[in-house]
PDB file of C-alpha atoms in Angstrom:
ATOM      1  CA  MET A   1     265.148 251.171 -20.681  1.00 76.00           C
ATOM      2  CA  LYS A   2     262.100 248.906 -20.412  1.00 90.00           C
ATOM      3  CA  THR A   3     261.954 247.019 -23.648  1.00 94.00           C
ATOM      4  CA  ASN A   4     259.806 244.407 -25.355  1.00 95.00           C
ATOM      5  CA  LEU A   5     261.896 242.430 -27.636  1.00 96.00           C
ATOM      6  CA  LEU A   6     259.843 240.600 -30.307  1.00 95.00           C
ATOM      7  CA  LEU A   7     261.937 237.973 -32.131  1.00 92.00           C
ATOM      8  CA  LEU A   8     260.668 236.806 -35.562  1.00 90.00           C
ATOM      9  CA  ASP A   9     262.126 234.110 -37.707  1.00 84.00           C
ATOM     10  CA  THR A  10     259.282 233.363 -40.191  1.00 82.00           C
ATOM     11  CA  LYS A  11     256.675 235.317 -42.035  1.00 83.00           C
ATOM     12  CA  LYS A  12     253.988 233.051 -40.913  1.00 82.00           C
ATOM     13  CA  ASN A  13     251.290 235.165 -39.125  1.00 85.00           C
ATOM     14  CA  MET A  14     253.957 237.869 -38.685  1.00 89.00           C
ATOM     15  CA  GLU A  15     251.385 240.659 -38.889  1.00 92.00           C
ATOM     16  CA  ASN A  16     249.469 239.273 -35.899  1.00 91.00           C
ATOM     17  CA  LEU A  17     252.616 239.049 -33.812  1.00 92.00           C
ATOM     18  CA  ILE A  18     253.627 242.606 -34.726  1.00 94.00           C
ATOM     19  CA  PHE A  19     250.180 243.826 -33.867  1.00 93.00           C
ATOM     20  CA  SER A  20     250.463 242.038 -30.513  1.00 92.00           C
ATOM     21  CA  GLY A  21     253.812 243.522 -29.809  1.00 93.00           C
ATOM     22  CA  PHE A  22     252.544 247.070 -30.419  1.00 93.00           C
ATOM     23  CA  ASN A  23     249.411 246.462 -28.286  1.00 91.00           C
ATOM     24  CA  LEU A  24     251.432 245.129 -25.404  1.00 90.00           C
ATOM     25  CA  SER A  25     254.063 247.984 -25.659  1.00 91.00           C
ATOM     26  CA  ASN A  26     251.248 250.472 -25.686  1.00 89.00           C
ATOM     27  CA  GLN A  27     249.593 248.934 -22.656  1.00 87.00           C
ATOM     28  CA  LEU A  28     252.739 248.578 -20.640  1.00 87.00           C
ATOM     29  CA  HIS A  29     254.487 251.742 -21.748  1.00 87.00           C
ATOM     30  CA  ARG A  30     257.510 249.943 -22.929  1.00 91.00           C
ATOM     31  CA  LYS A  31     259.769 250.410 -25.959  1.00 94.00           C
ATOM     32  CA  LEU A  32     259.255 247.898 -28.754  1.00 96.00           C
ATOM     33  CA  LYS A  33     262.211 246.238 -30.533  1.00 97.00           C
ATOM     34  CA  ILE A  34     261.311 243.978 -33.482  1.00 96.00           C
ATOM     35  CA  VAL A  35     264.000 241.729 -34.889  1.00 95.00           C
ATOM     36  CA  TYR A  36     263.650 239.242 -37.749  1.00 92.00           C
ATOM     37  CA  VAL A  37     266.700 236.968 -36.984  1.00 88.00           C
ATOM     38  CA  MET A  38     268.064 234.014 -38.916  1.00 83.00           C
ATOM     39  CA  ASP A  39     271.231 232.170 -38.131  1.00 77.00           C
ATOM     40  CA  PHE A  40     272.376 230.785 -41.501  1.00 73.00           C
ATOM     41  CA  ASN A  41     275.565 229.394 -40.008  1.00 72.00           C
ATOM     42  CA  TRP A  42     273.391 227.157 -37.719  1.00 64.00           C
ATOM     43  CA  ILE A  43     271.317 226.179 -40.642  1.00 62.00           C
ATOM     44  CA  GLY A  44     274.256 224.789 -42.499  1.00 58.00           C
ATOM     45  CA  GLY A  45     275.395 222.805 -39.329  1.00 58.00           C
ATOM     46  CA  SER A  46     274.599 219.380 -38.086  1.00 49.00           C
ATOM     47  CA  GLY A  47     271.867 220.528 -35.618  1.00 50.00           C
ATOM     48  CA  PHE A  48     269.509 221.850 -38.172  1.00 49.00           C
ATOM     49  CA  VAL A  49     268.301 218.720 -39.924  1.00 49.00           C
ATOM     50  CA  ASP A  50     267.499 215.335 -38.400  1.00 51.00           C
ATOM     51  CA  PRO A  51     270.644 213.219 -38.980  1.00 51.00           C
ATOM     52  CA  THR A  52     268.462 210.215 -39.619  1.00 52.00           C
ATOM     53  CA  ALA A  53     266.698 211.817 -42.514  1.00 50.00           C
ATOM     54  CA  SER A  54     267.517 210.734 -46.009  1.00 50.00           C
ATOM     55  CA  SER A  55     268.925 213.278 -48.554  1.00 49.00           C
ATOM     56  CA  ILE A  56     270.161 215.594 -45.768  1.00 52.00           C
ATOM     57  CA  ASP A  57     272.064 217.849 -48.070  1.00 61.00           C
ATOM     58  CA  ALA A  58     269.036 218.207 -50.371  1.00 64.00           C
ATOM     59  CA  ASN A  59     266.776 219.038 -47.307  1.00 61.00           C
ATOM     60  CA  ILE A  60     269.244 221.696 -46.196  1.00 62.00           C
ATOM     61  CA  ARG A  61     269.420 223.322 -49.596  1.00 67.00           C
ATOM     62  CA  VAL A  62     265.553 223.398 -49.955  1.00 67.00           C
ATOM     63  CA  ALA A  63     265.115 224.726 -46.407  1.00 66.00           C
ATOM     64  CA  GLU A  64     267.890 227.379 -46.678  1.00 70.00           C
ATOM     65  CA  LYS A  65     266.557 228.611 -50.006  1.00 75.00           C
ATOM     66  CA  ALA A  66     263.060 229.147 -48.543  1.00 74.00           C
ATOM     67  CA  LEU A  67     264.474 230.777 -45.474  1.00 78.00           C
ATOM     68  CA  ARG A  68     266.751 233.008 -47.366  1.00 80.00           C
ATOM     69  CA  LYS A  69     263.886 234.204 -49.514  1.00 85.00           C
ATOM     70  CA  ASP A  70     261.839 235.025 -46.489  1.00 83.00           C
ATOM     71  CA  PHE A  71     264.860 236.667 -44.829  1.00 85.00           C
ATOM     72  CA  GLU A  72     265.292 239.063 -47.776  1.00 84.00           C
ATOM     73  CA  GLU A  73     261.662 240.061 -47.796  1.00 86.00           C
ATOM     74  CA  ALA A  74     261.251 240.338 -44.106  1.00 90.00           C
ATOM     75  CA  GLU A  75     262.079 244.086 -43.477  1.00 90.00           C
ATOM     76  CA  SER A  76     259.781 245.488 -46.221  1.00 92.00           C
ATOM     77  CA  GLU A  77     256.932 243.253 -44.976  1.00 92.00           C
ATOM     78  CA  MET A  78     257.531 244.132 -41.250  1.00 93.00           C
ATOM     79  CA  ARG A  79     257.492 247.864 -42.127  1.00 94.00           C
ATOM     80  CA  HIS A  80     254.202 247.314 -44.178  1.00 94.00           C
ATOM     81  CA  ALA A  81     252.552 245.637 -41.236  1.00 93.00           C
ATOM     82  CA  ILE A  82     253.722 248.327 -38.775  1.00 94.00           C
ATOM     83  CA  GLY A  83     252.369 251.030 -41.164  1.00 93.00           C
ATOM     84  CA  LYS A  84     249.004 249.174 -41.319  1.00 93.00           C
ATOM     85  CA  TYR A  85     248.807 248.940 -37.508  1.00 92.00           C
ATOM     86  CA  LEU A  86     249.743 252.606 -36.926  1.00 92.00           C
ATOM     87  CA  GLU A  87     247.316 253.790 -39.586  1.00 91.00           C
ATOM     88  CA  SER A  88     244.439 252.268 -37.603  1.00 89.00           C
ATOM     89  CA  ASN A  89     245.995 252.727 -34.185  1.00 86.00           C
ATOM     90  CA  PRO A  90     247.926 256.017 -34.002  1.00 83.00           C
ATOM     91  CA  GLN A  91     250.138 256.063 -30.948  1.00 80.00           C
ATOM     92  CA  ASN A  92     253.513 257.393 -29.744  1.00 83.00           C
ATOM     93  CA  ILE A  93     255.464 254.198 -29.213  1.00 86.00           C
ATOM     94  CA  HIS A  94     259.141 254.154 -29.519  1.00 92.00           C
ATOM     95  CA  TYR A  95     260.022 251.199 -31.761  1.00 94.00           C
ATOM     96  CA  GLU A  96     262.972 249.813 -33.750  1.00 94.00           C
ATOM     97  CA  VAL A  97     262.966 247.320 -36.591  1.00 95.00           C
ATOM     98  CA  SER A  98     265.936 245.343 -37.904  1.00 93.00           C
ATOM     99  CA  VAL A  99     266.827 242.234 -39.809  1.00 92.00           C
ATOM    100  CA  GLU A 100     269.803 240.325 -38.380  1.00 90.00           C
ATOM    101  CA  GLU A 101     271.824 237.432 -39.695  1.00 87.00           C
ATOM    102  CA  ASP A 102     272.846 236.178 -36.237  1.00 85.00           C
ATOM    103  CA  SER A 103     271.836 233.795 -33.417  1.00 83.00           C
ATOM    104  CA  ARG A 104     268.782 234.564 -31.451  1.00 86.00           C
ATOM    105  CA  MET A 105     270.719 234.199 -28.203  1.00 87.00           C
ATOM    106  CA  THR A 106     273.141 236.905 -29.276  1.00 90.00           C
ATOM    107  CA  ILE A 107     270.239 239.213 -30.146  1.00 92.00           C
ATOM    108  CA  VAL A 108     268.634 238.625 -26.718  1.00 92.00           C
ATOM    109  CA  ASN A 109     271.879 238.884 -24.780  1.00 92.00           C
ATOM    110  CA  ASP A 110     272.804 242.131 -26.583  1.00 94.00           C
ATOM    111  CA  THR A 111     269.470 243.698 -25.890  1.00 95.00           C
ATOM    112  CA  ILE A 112     269.627 242.841 -22.182  1.00 93.00           C
ATOM    113  CA  GLN A 113     273.111 244.347 -21.936  1.00 93.00           C
ATOM    114  CA  GLU A 114     271.910 247.530 -23.684  1.00 93.00           C
ATOM    115  CA  ASP A 115     268.406 248.063 -22.215  1.00 91.00           C
ATOM    116  CA  GLY A 116     268.580 246.009 -19.030  1.00 88.00           C
ATOM    117  CA  ASP A 117     264.823 245.453 -18.378  1.00 90.00           C
ATOM    118  CA  VAL A 118     263.765 243.127 -21.173  1.00 93.00           C
ATOM    119  CA  LEU A 119     260.650 241.049 -21.815  1.00 94.00           C
ATOM    120  CA  LEU A 120     261.194 238.574 -24.579  1.00 93.00           C
ATOM    121  CA  LEU A 121     258.215 237.980 -26.938  1.00 93.00           C
ATOM    122  CA  MET A 122     258.030 234.848 -29.059  1.00 88.00           C
ATOM    123  CA  SER A 123     255.496 233.027 -30.999  1.00 83.00           C
ATOM    124  CA  ASN A 124     253.709 229.844 -29.603  1.00 71.00           C
ATOM    125  CA  TYR A 125     254.745 227.486 -32.512  1.00 61.00           C
ATOM    126  CA  ASN A 126     257.875 225.835 -33.731  1.00 46.00           C
ATOM    127  CA  SER A 127     258.795 228.387 -36.418  1.00 38.00           C
ATOM    128  CA  TYR A 128     260.508 225.930 -38.795  1.00 35.00           C
ATOM    129  CA  SER A 129     257.959 223.072 -38.453  1.00 38.00           C
ATOM    130  CA  GLY A 130     255.936 224.279 -41.456  1.00 38.00           C
ATOM    131  CA  LEU A 131     258.699 223.613 -43.933  1.00 38.00           C
ATOM    132  CA  THR A 132     257.954 220.726 -46.451  1.00 35.00           C
ATOM    133  CA  THR A 133     260.915 218.527 -45.331  1.00 33.00           C
ATOM    134  CA  GLY A 134     259.403 217.733 -42.043  1.00 34.00           C
ATOM    135  CA  THR A 135     262.998 217.078 -40.688  1.00 34.00           C
ATOM    136  CA  ILE A 136     263.872 220.305 -39.165  1.00 38.00           C
ATOM    137  CA  ASN A 137     265.257 220.465 -35.566  1.00 41.00           C
ATOM    138  CA  TYR A 138     264.516 223.667 -33.826  1.00 43.00           C
ATOM    139  CA  PRO A 139     266.463 224.379 -30.563  1.00 50.00           C
ATOM    140  CA  ASN A 140     264.389 225.976 -27.821  1.00 63.00           C
ATOM    141  CA  ILE A 141     265.934 229.120 -26.273  1.00 74.00           C
ATOM    142  CA  ILE A 142     263.231 229.576 -23.678  1.00 75.00           C
ATOM    143  CA  ASP A 143     265.316 227.918 -21.025  1.00 74.00           C
ATOM    144  CA  LYS A 144     268.495 229.717 -21.889  1.00 80.00           C
ATOM    145  CA  VAL A 145     267.650 233.333 -21.706  1.00 86.00           C
ATOM    146  CA  SER A 146     268.098 235.496 -18.582  1.00 88.00           C
ATOM    147  CA  CYS A 147     264.811 237.415 -18.912  1.00 91.00           C
ATOM    148  CA  PRO A 148     261.164 236.595 -18.636  1.00 92.00           C
ATOM    149  CA  VAL A 149     259.657 235.147 -21.874  1.00 90.00           C
ATOM    150  CA  LEU A 150     256.155 235.855 -22.967  1.00 91.00           C
ATOM    151  CA  ILE A 151     254.766 233.265 -25.461  1.00 87.00           C
ATOM    152  CA  LEU A 152     252.207 234.748 -27.778  1.00 87.00           C
ATOM    153  CA  PRO A 153     249.514 232.957 -29.749  1.00 83.00           C
ATOM    154  CA  ASP A 154     250.240 233.741 -33.366  1.00 80.00           C
ATOM    155  CA  ASP A 155     246.630 233.545 -34.395  1.00 81.00           C
ATOM    156  CA  ALA A 156     245.564 236.590 -32.301  1.00 77.00           C
ATOM    157  CA  PRO A 157     246.292 240.207 -33.419  1.00 74.00           C
ATOM    158  CA  SER A 158     245.457 241.532 -29.969  1.00 79.00           C
ATOM    159  CA  VAL A 159     246.737 240.583 -26.615  1.00 82.00           C
ATOM    160  CA  SER A 160     245.928 242.091 -23.211  1.00 81.00           C
ATOM    161  CA  LEU A 161     247.885 241.948 -19.958  1.00 84.00           C
ATOM    162  CA  ASN A 162     245.387 242.772 -17.261  1.00 86.00           C
ATOM    163  CA  SER A 163     244.397 239.477 -15.590  1.00 91.00           C
ATOM    164  CA  PHE A 164     247.158 236.897 -14.842  1.00 94.00           C
ATOM    165  CA  LEU A 165     246.919 233.394 -13.527  1.00 94.00           C
ATOM    166  CA  TYR A 166     250.133 232.384 -11.581  1.00 94.00           C
ATOM    167  CA  ALA A 167     250.470 228.593 -11.117  1.00 91.00           C
ATOM    168  CA  THR A 168     252.459 227.913  -7.842  1.00 90.00           C
ATOM    169  CA  ALA A 169     253.946 224.913  -6.229  1.00 85.00           C
ATOM    170  CA  PHE A 170     254.988 226.931  -3.156  1.00 88.00           C
ATOM    171  CA  HIS A 171     258.438 228.024  -4.301  1.00 86.00           C
ATOM    172  CA  PRO A 172     260.357 230.797  -2.484  1.00 86.00           C
ATOM    173  CA  GLU A 173     261.068 232.518  -5.789  1.00 89.00           C
ATOM    174  CA  ASP A 174     257.362 232.787  -6.535  1.00 91.00           C
ATOM    175  CA  PHE A 175     257.157 236.056  -4.653  1.00 92.00           C
ATOM    176  CA  LYS A 176     259.987 237.606  -6.629  1.00 91.00           C
ATOM    177  CA  ALA A 177     258.349 236.596  -9.813  1.00 92.00           C
ATOM    178  CA  MET A 178     254.950 237.917  -8.709  1.00 92.00           C
ATOM    179  CA  ARG A 179     256.457 241.216  -7.746  1.00 91.00           C
ATOM    180  CA  HIS A 180     258.263 241.488 -11.018  1.00 89.00           C
ATOM    181  CA  LEU A 181     255.090 240.552 -12.852  1.00 89.00           C
ATOM    182  CA  LYS A 182     253.350 243.423 -11.000  1.00 87.00           C
ATOM    183  CA  GLU A 183     256.038 245.843 -12.288  1.00 85.00           C
ATOM    184  CA  ILE A 184     255.843 244.538 -15.900  1.00 83.00           C
ATOM    185  CA  ALA A 185     252.048 245.147 -15.716  1.00 82.00           C
ATOM    186  CA  SER A 186     252.436 248.527 -14.095  1.00 78.00           C
ATOM    187  CA  GLY A 187     251.168 250.308 -17.148  1.00 71.00           C
ATOM    188  CA  ALA A 188     247.977 248.339 -17.464  1.00 72.00           C
ATOM    189  CA  GLU A 189     244.726 249.872 -16.284  1.00 72.00           C
ATOM    190  CA  ASN A 190     243.234 246.924 -14.484  1.00 77.00           C
ATOM    191  CA  ARG A 191     245.532 244.371 -12.887  1.00 85.00           C
ATOM    192  CA  GLU A 192     244.318 241.201 -11.419  1.00 91.00           C
ATOM    193  CA  LEU A 193     246.483 238.315 -10.146  1.00 94.00           C
ATOM    194  CA  THR A 194     244.942 234.923  -9.428  1.00 96.00           C
ATOM    195  CA  VAL A 195     247.319 232.635  -7.595  1.00 96.00           C
ATOM    196  CA  PHE A 196     246.588 229.099  -8.642  1.00 95.00           C
ATOM    197  CA  HIS A 197     247.517 225.780  -6.990  1.00 93.00           C
ATOM    198  CA  ASN A 198     246.517 222.175  -7.726  1.00 91.00           C
ATOM    199  CA  LEU A 199     245.899 220.248  -4.554  1.00 89.00           C
ATOM    200  CA  GLU A 200     246.792 216.664  -5.501  1.00 81.00           C
ATOM    201  CA  THR A 201     245.576 215.411  -2.101  1.00 82.00           C
ATOM    202  CA  THR A 202     243.189 216.664   0.513  1.00 83.00           C
ATOM    203  CA  ALA A 203     245.679 215.870   3.373  1.00 87.00           C
ATOM    204  CA  PHE A 204     245.632 218.268   6.243  1.00 90.00           C
ATOM    205  CA  GLU A 205     249.333 219.159   5.612  1.00 89.00           C
ATOM    206  CA  ASP A 206     248.672 220.118   2.029  1.00 89.00           C
ATOM    207  CA  ILE A 207     245.655 222.288   2.863  1.00 92.00           C
ATOM    208  CA  LEU A 208     247.757 223.995   5.583  1.00 93.00           C
ATOM    209  CA  LYS A 209     250.574 224.782   3.188  1.00 93.00           C
ATOM    210  CA  TRP A 210     248.071 226.234   0.674  1.00 94.00           C
ATOM    211  CA  THR A 211     246.494 228.419   3.447  1.00 95.00           C
ATOM    212  CA  GLY A 212     249.938 229.560   4.632  1.00 95.00           C
ATOM    213  CA  PHE A 213     251.045 230.453   1.135  1.00 95.00           C
ATOM    214  CA  LYS A 214     248.035 232.568   0.527  1.00 95.00           C
ATOM    215  CA  THR A 215     248.752 234.476   3.714  1.00 95.00           C
ATOM    216  CA  MET A 216     252.335 235.006   2.665  1.00 95.00           C
ATOM    217  CA  THR A 217     251.307 236.125  -0.823  1.00 95.00           C
ATOM    218  CA  LYS A 218     249.049 238.785   0.692  1.00 94.00           C
ATOM    219  CA  GLU A 219     251.958 240.072   2.810  1.00 93.00           C
ATOM    220  CA  SER A 220     254.512 240.042  -0.047  1.00 91.00           C
ATOM    221  CA  VAL A 221     252.574 241.246  -3.051  1.00 90.00           C
ATOM    222  CA  ASP A 222     250.756 244.462  -3.001  1.00 88.00           C
ATOM    223  CA  GLY A 223     249.476 247.023  -5.513  1.00 86.00           C
ATOM    224  CA  ILE A 224     247.570 244.462  -7.508  1.00 89.00           C
ATOM    225  CA  ARG A 225     244.198 242.838  -6.790  1.00 91.00           C
ATOM    226  CA  LEU A 226     244.786 239.308  -5.578  1.00 94.00           C
ATOM    227  CA  HIS A 227     242.606 236.317  -5.954  1.00 96.00           C
ATOM    228  CA  PHE A 228     243.170 232.647  -5.215  1.00 97.00           C
ATOM    229  CA  ALA A 229     241.974 229.493  -6.840  1.00 96.00           C
ATOM    230  CA  HIS A 230     242.721 225.796  -6.564  1.00 94.00           C
ATOM    231  CA  THR A 231     241.711 222.521  -8.216  1.00 93.00           C
ATOM    232  CA  ARG A 232     241.989 218.870  -7.120  1.00 92.00           C
ATOM    233  CA  GLU A 233     243.257 216.927 -10.102  1.00 90.00           C
ATOM    234  CA  LYS A 234     245.884 214.264 -10.513  1.00 85.00           C
ATOM    235  CA  ASN A 235     248.534 216.810 -11.624  1.00 80.00           C
ATOM    236  CA  VAL A 236     248.934 220.514 -12.192  1.00 81.00           C
ATOM    237  CA  ARG A 237     248.531 220.224 -16.051  1.00 81.00           C
ATOM    238  CA  GLU A 238     245.106 218.677 -15.601  1.00 84.00           C
ATOM    239  CA  GLY A 239     244.345 221.259 -12.831  1.00 88.00           C
ATOM    240  CA  LEU A 240     245.142 224.037 -15.251  1.00 88.00           C
ATOM    241  CA  LYS A 241     243.132 222.527 -18.043  1.00 87.00           C
ATOM    242  CA  LYS A 242     240.124 222.155 -15.745  1.00 90.00           C
ATOM    243  CA  TYR A 243     240.365 225.763 -14.444  1.00 92.00           C
ATOM    244  CA  LEU A 244     240.776 227.215 -17.940  1.00 90.00           C
ATOM    245  CA  GLU A 245     237.502 225.459 -19.107  1.00 89.00           C
ATOM    246  CA  ASP A 246     235.598 228.035 -16.958  1.00 91.00           C
ATOM    247  CA  GLU A 247     237.847 230.976 -16.450  1.00 92.00           C
ATOM    248  CA  ASP A 248     239.654 233.211 -19.079  1.00 90.00           C
ATOM    249  CA  PRO A 249     242.742 234.940 -17.671  1.00 92.00           C
ATOM    250  CA  ASP A 250     244.693 236.995 -20.140  1.00 91.00           C
ATOM    251  CA  VAL A 251     247.971 235.238 -19.300  1.00 91.00           C
ATOM    252  CA  VAL A 252     249.109 232.023 -17.630  1.00 91.00           C
ATOM    253  CA  VAL A 253     252.316 232.570 -15.597  1.00 91.00           C
ATOM    254  CA  ILE A 254     254.637 229.763 -14.585  1.00 86.00           C
ATOM    255  CA  LEU A 255     257.914 229.450 -12.648  1.00 85.00           C
ATOM    256  CA  LYS A 256     260.294 226.976 -14.267  1.00 76.00           C
ATOM    257  CA  GLU A 257     262.288 225.480 -11.400  1.00 67.00           C
ATOM    258  CA  GLU A 258     265.738 224.056 -11.606  1.00 60.00           C
ATOM    259  CA  LYS A 259     264.538 221.139  -9.494  1.00 49.00           C
ATOM    260  CA  GLY A 260     261.280 220.175  -7.817  1.00 43.00           C
ATOM    261  CA  PHE A 261     257.629 220.173  -8.749  1.00 42.00           C
ATOM    262  CA  PHE A 262     257.879 221.753 -12.157  1.00 41.00           C
ATOM    263  CA  GLU A 263     261.091 219.903 -13.199  1.00 43.00           C
ATOM    264  CA  ASP A 264     259.116 217.271 -15.184  1.00 40.00           C
ATOM    265  CA  LEU A 265     256.100 219.251 -16.023  1.00 41.00           C
ATOM    266  CA  PHE A 266     257.913 222.131 -17.531  1.00 44.00           C
ATOM    267  CA  SER A 267     260.675 220.357 -19.259  1.00 49.00           C
ATOM    268  CA  SER A 268     261.254 221.651 -22.849  1.00 51.00           C
ATOM    269  CA  SER A 269     258.659 219.255 -24.343  1.00 51.00           C
ATOM    270  CA  GLU A 270     256.080 219.936 -21.631  1.00 53.00           C
ATOM    271  CA  THR A 271     256.569 223.718 -21.951  1.00 57.00           C
ATOM    272  CA  HIS A 272     255.951 223.432 -25.605  1.00 58.00           C
ATOM    273  CA  TYR A 273     252.678 221.558 -24.786  1.00 59.00           C
ATOM    274  CA  VAL A 274     251.532 224.321 -22.361  1.00 65.00           C
ATOM    275  CA  VAL A 275     252.212 227.178 -24.863  1.00 63.00           C
ATOM    276  CA  THR A 276     250.711 225.376 -27.784  1.00 65.00           C
ATOM    277  CA  HIS A 277     247.599 223.671 -26.197  1.00 69.00           C
ATOM    278  CA  PHE A 278     246.218 226.488 -24.091  1.00 73.00           C
ATOM    279  CA  ASN A 279     246.185 228.942 -26.998  1.00 77.00           C
ATOM    280  CA  ARG A 280     246.782 231.991 -24.751  1.00 83.00           C
ATOM    281  CA  PRO A 281     249.842 233.947 -23.665  1.00 89.00           C
ATOM    282  CA  VAL A 282     252.197 232.202 -21.263  1.00 89.00           C
ATOM    283  CA  LEU A 283     254.713 234.085 -19.226  1.00 91.00           C
ATOM    284  CA  ILE A 284     257.700 232.019 -18.100  1.00 88.00           C
ATOM    285  CA  TYR A 285     260.013 232.942 -15.329  1.00 89.00           C
ATOM    286  CA  HIS A 286     263.133 230.852 -14.339  1.00 83.00           C
ATOM    287  CA  GLU A 287     264.197 230.139 -10.785  1.00 77.00           C
ATOM    288  CA  LYS A 288     267.941 230.608 -11.665  1.00 73.00           C
ATOM    289  CA  ASN A 289     267.406 234.056 -13.027  1.00 71.00           C
ATOM    290  CA  LEU A 290     265.351 235.272 -10.007  1.00 70.00           C
ATOM    291  CA  LYS A 291     268.048 234.048  -7.550  1.00 62.00           C
ATOM    292  CA  LYS A 292     270.411 236.672  -9.050  1.00 61.00           C
TER     293      LYS A 292
END
């Protein structure tokens, strides 16, 4: 079953994220599974709070108390938000809602095993960073899951998946990712894919590679309107920033490589930069998953 899995672990802007989840599921004709998940075993462990912080035990107690309160209130508030959405946007979307005291990885893996085709939806902020202690460590699961991850801005109640900007560094798995992207967006009415590359030099070899890649893309990806764009900045991050000053794609798509061009740019810290500074949905694929 094609499933959008929306993971929540805070009530911050929860309504916007739920609205986005329903909008996307309606556009893409996919089931929506919403899970408010909290791993209290992890919270009590050594990885939750910065070990250099003073009064560690006190910080844990304060944080756990706040998180426990939110956890207990989560289901009723989620159902209230869903009711509010469906009242204004009546639609026949199959959805499930649950509150789980478990690890996020367990929830994702169980959903993949049960449903197969899963798109993970997550917020674009560090969910625990708003707590008053300021000492919370939040592990990033984006790199660990075996499904595509769509990072959603939490300040927008509506998200569209019609126009995509795919940032490429000429990787063989790009074509698999773009074909999968086309399938994910098969329910959208108007689908446009712009393949983007930053030419760091104007050397003949680099221009030739870009020309050849465009030809291969046209031969490998059909059923979606293709466009091509490039910039000439010092690196791809600057190129993306420059491009997005003038253009407004619905989603930025990146392939996180095991090695190579994106290894440094899309490390955990840099991925966090991309998803928090561009303030738009970012869809992340992983080379290791596409090789399977």
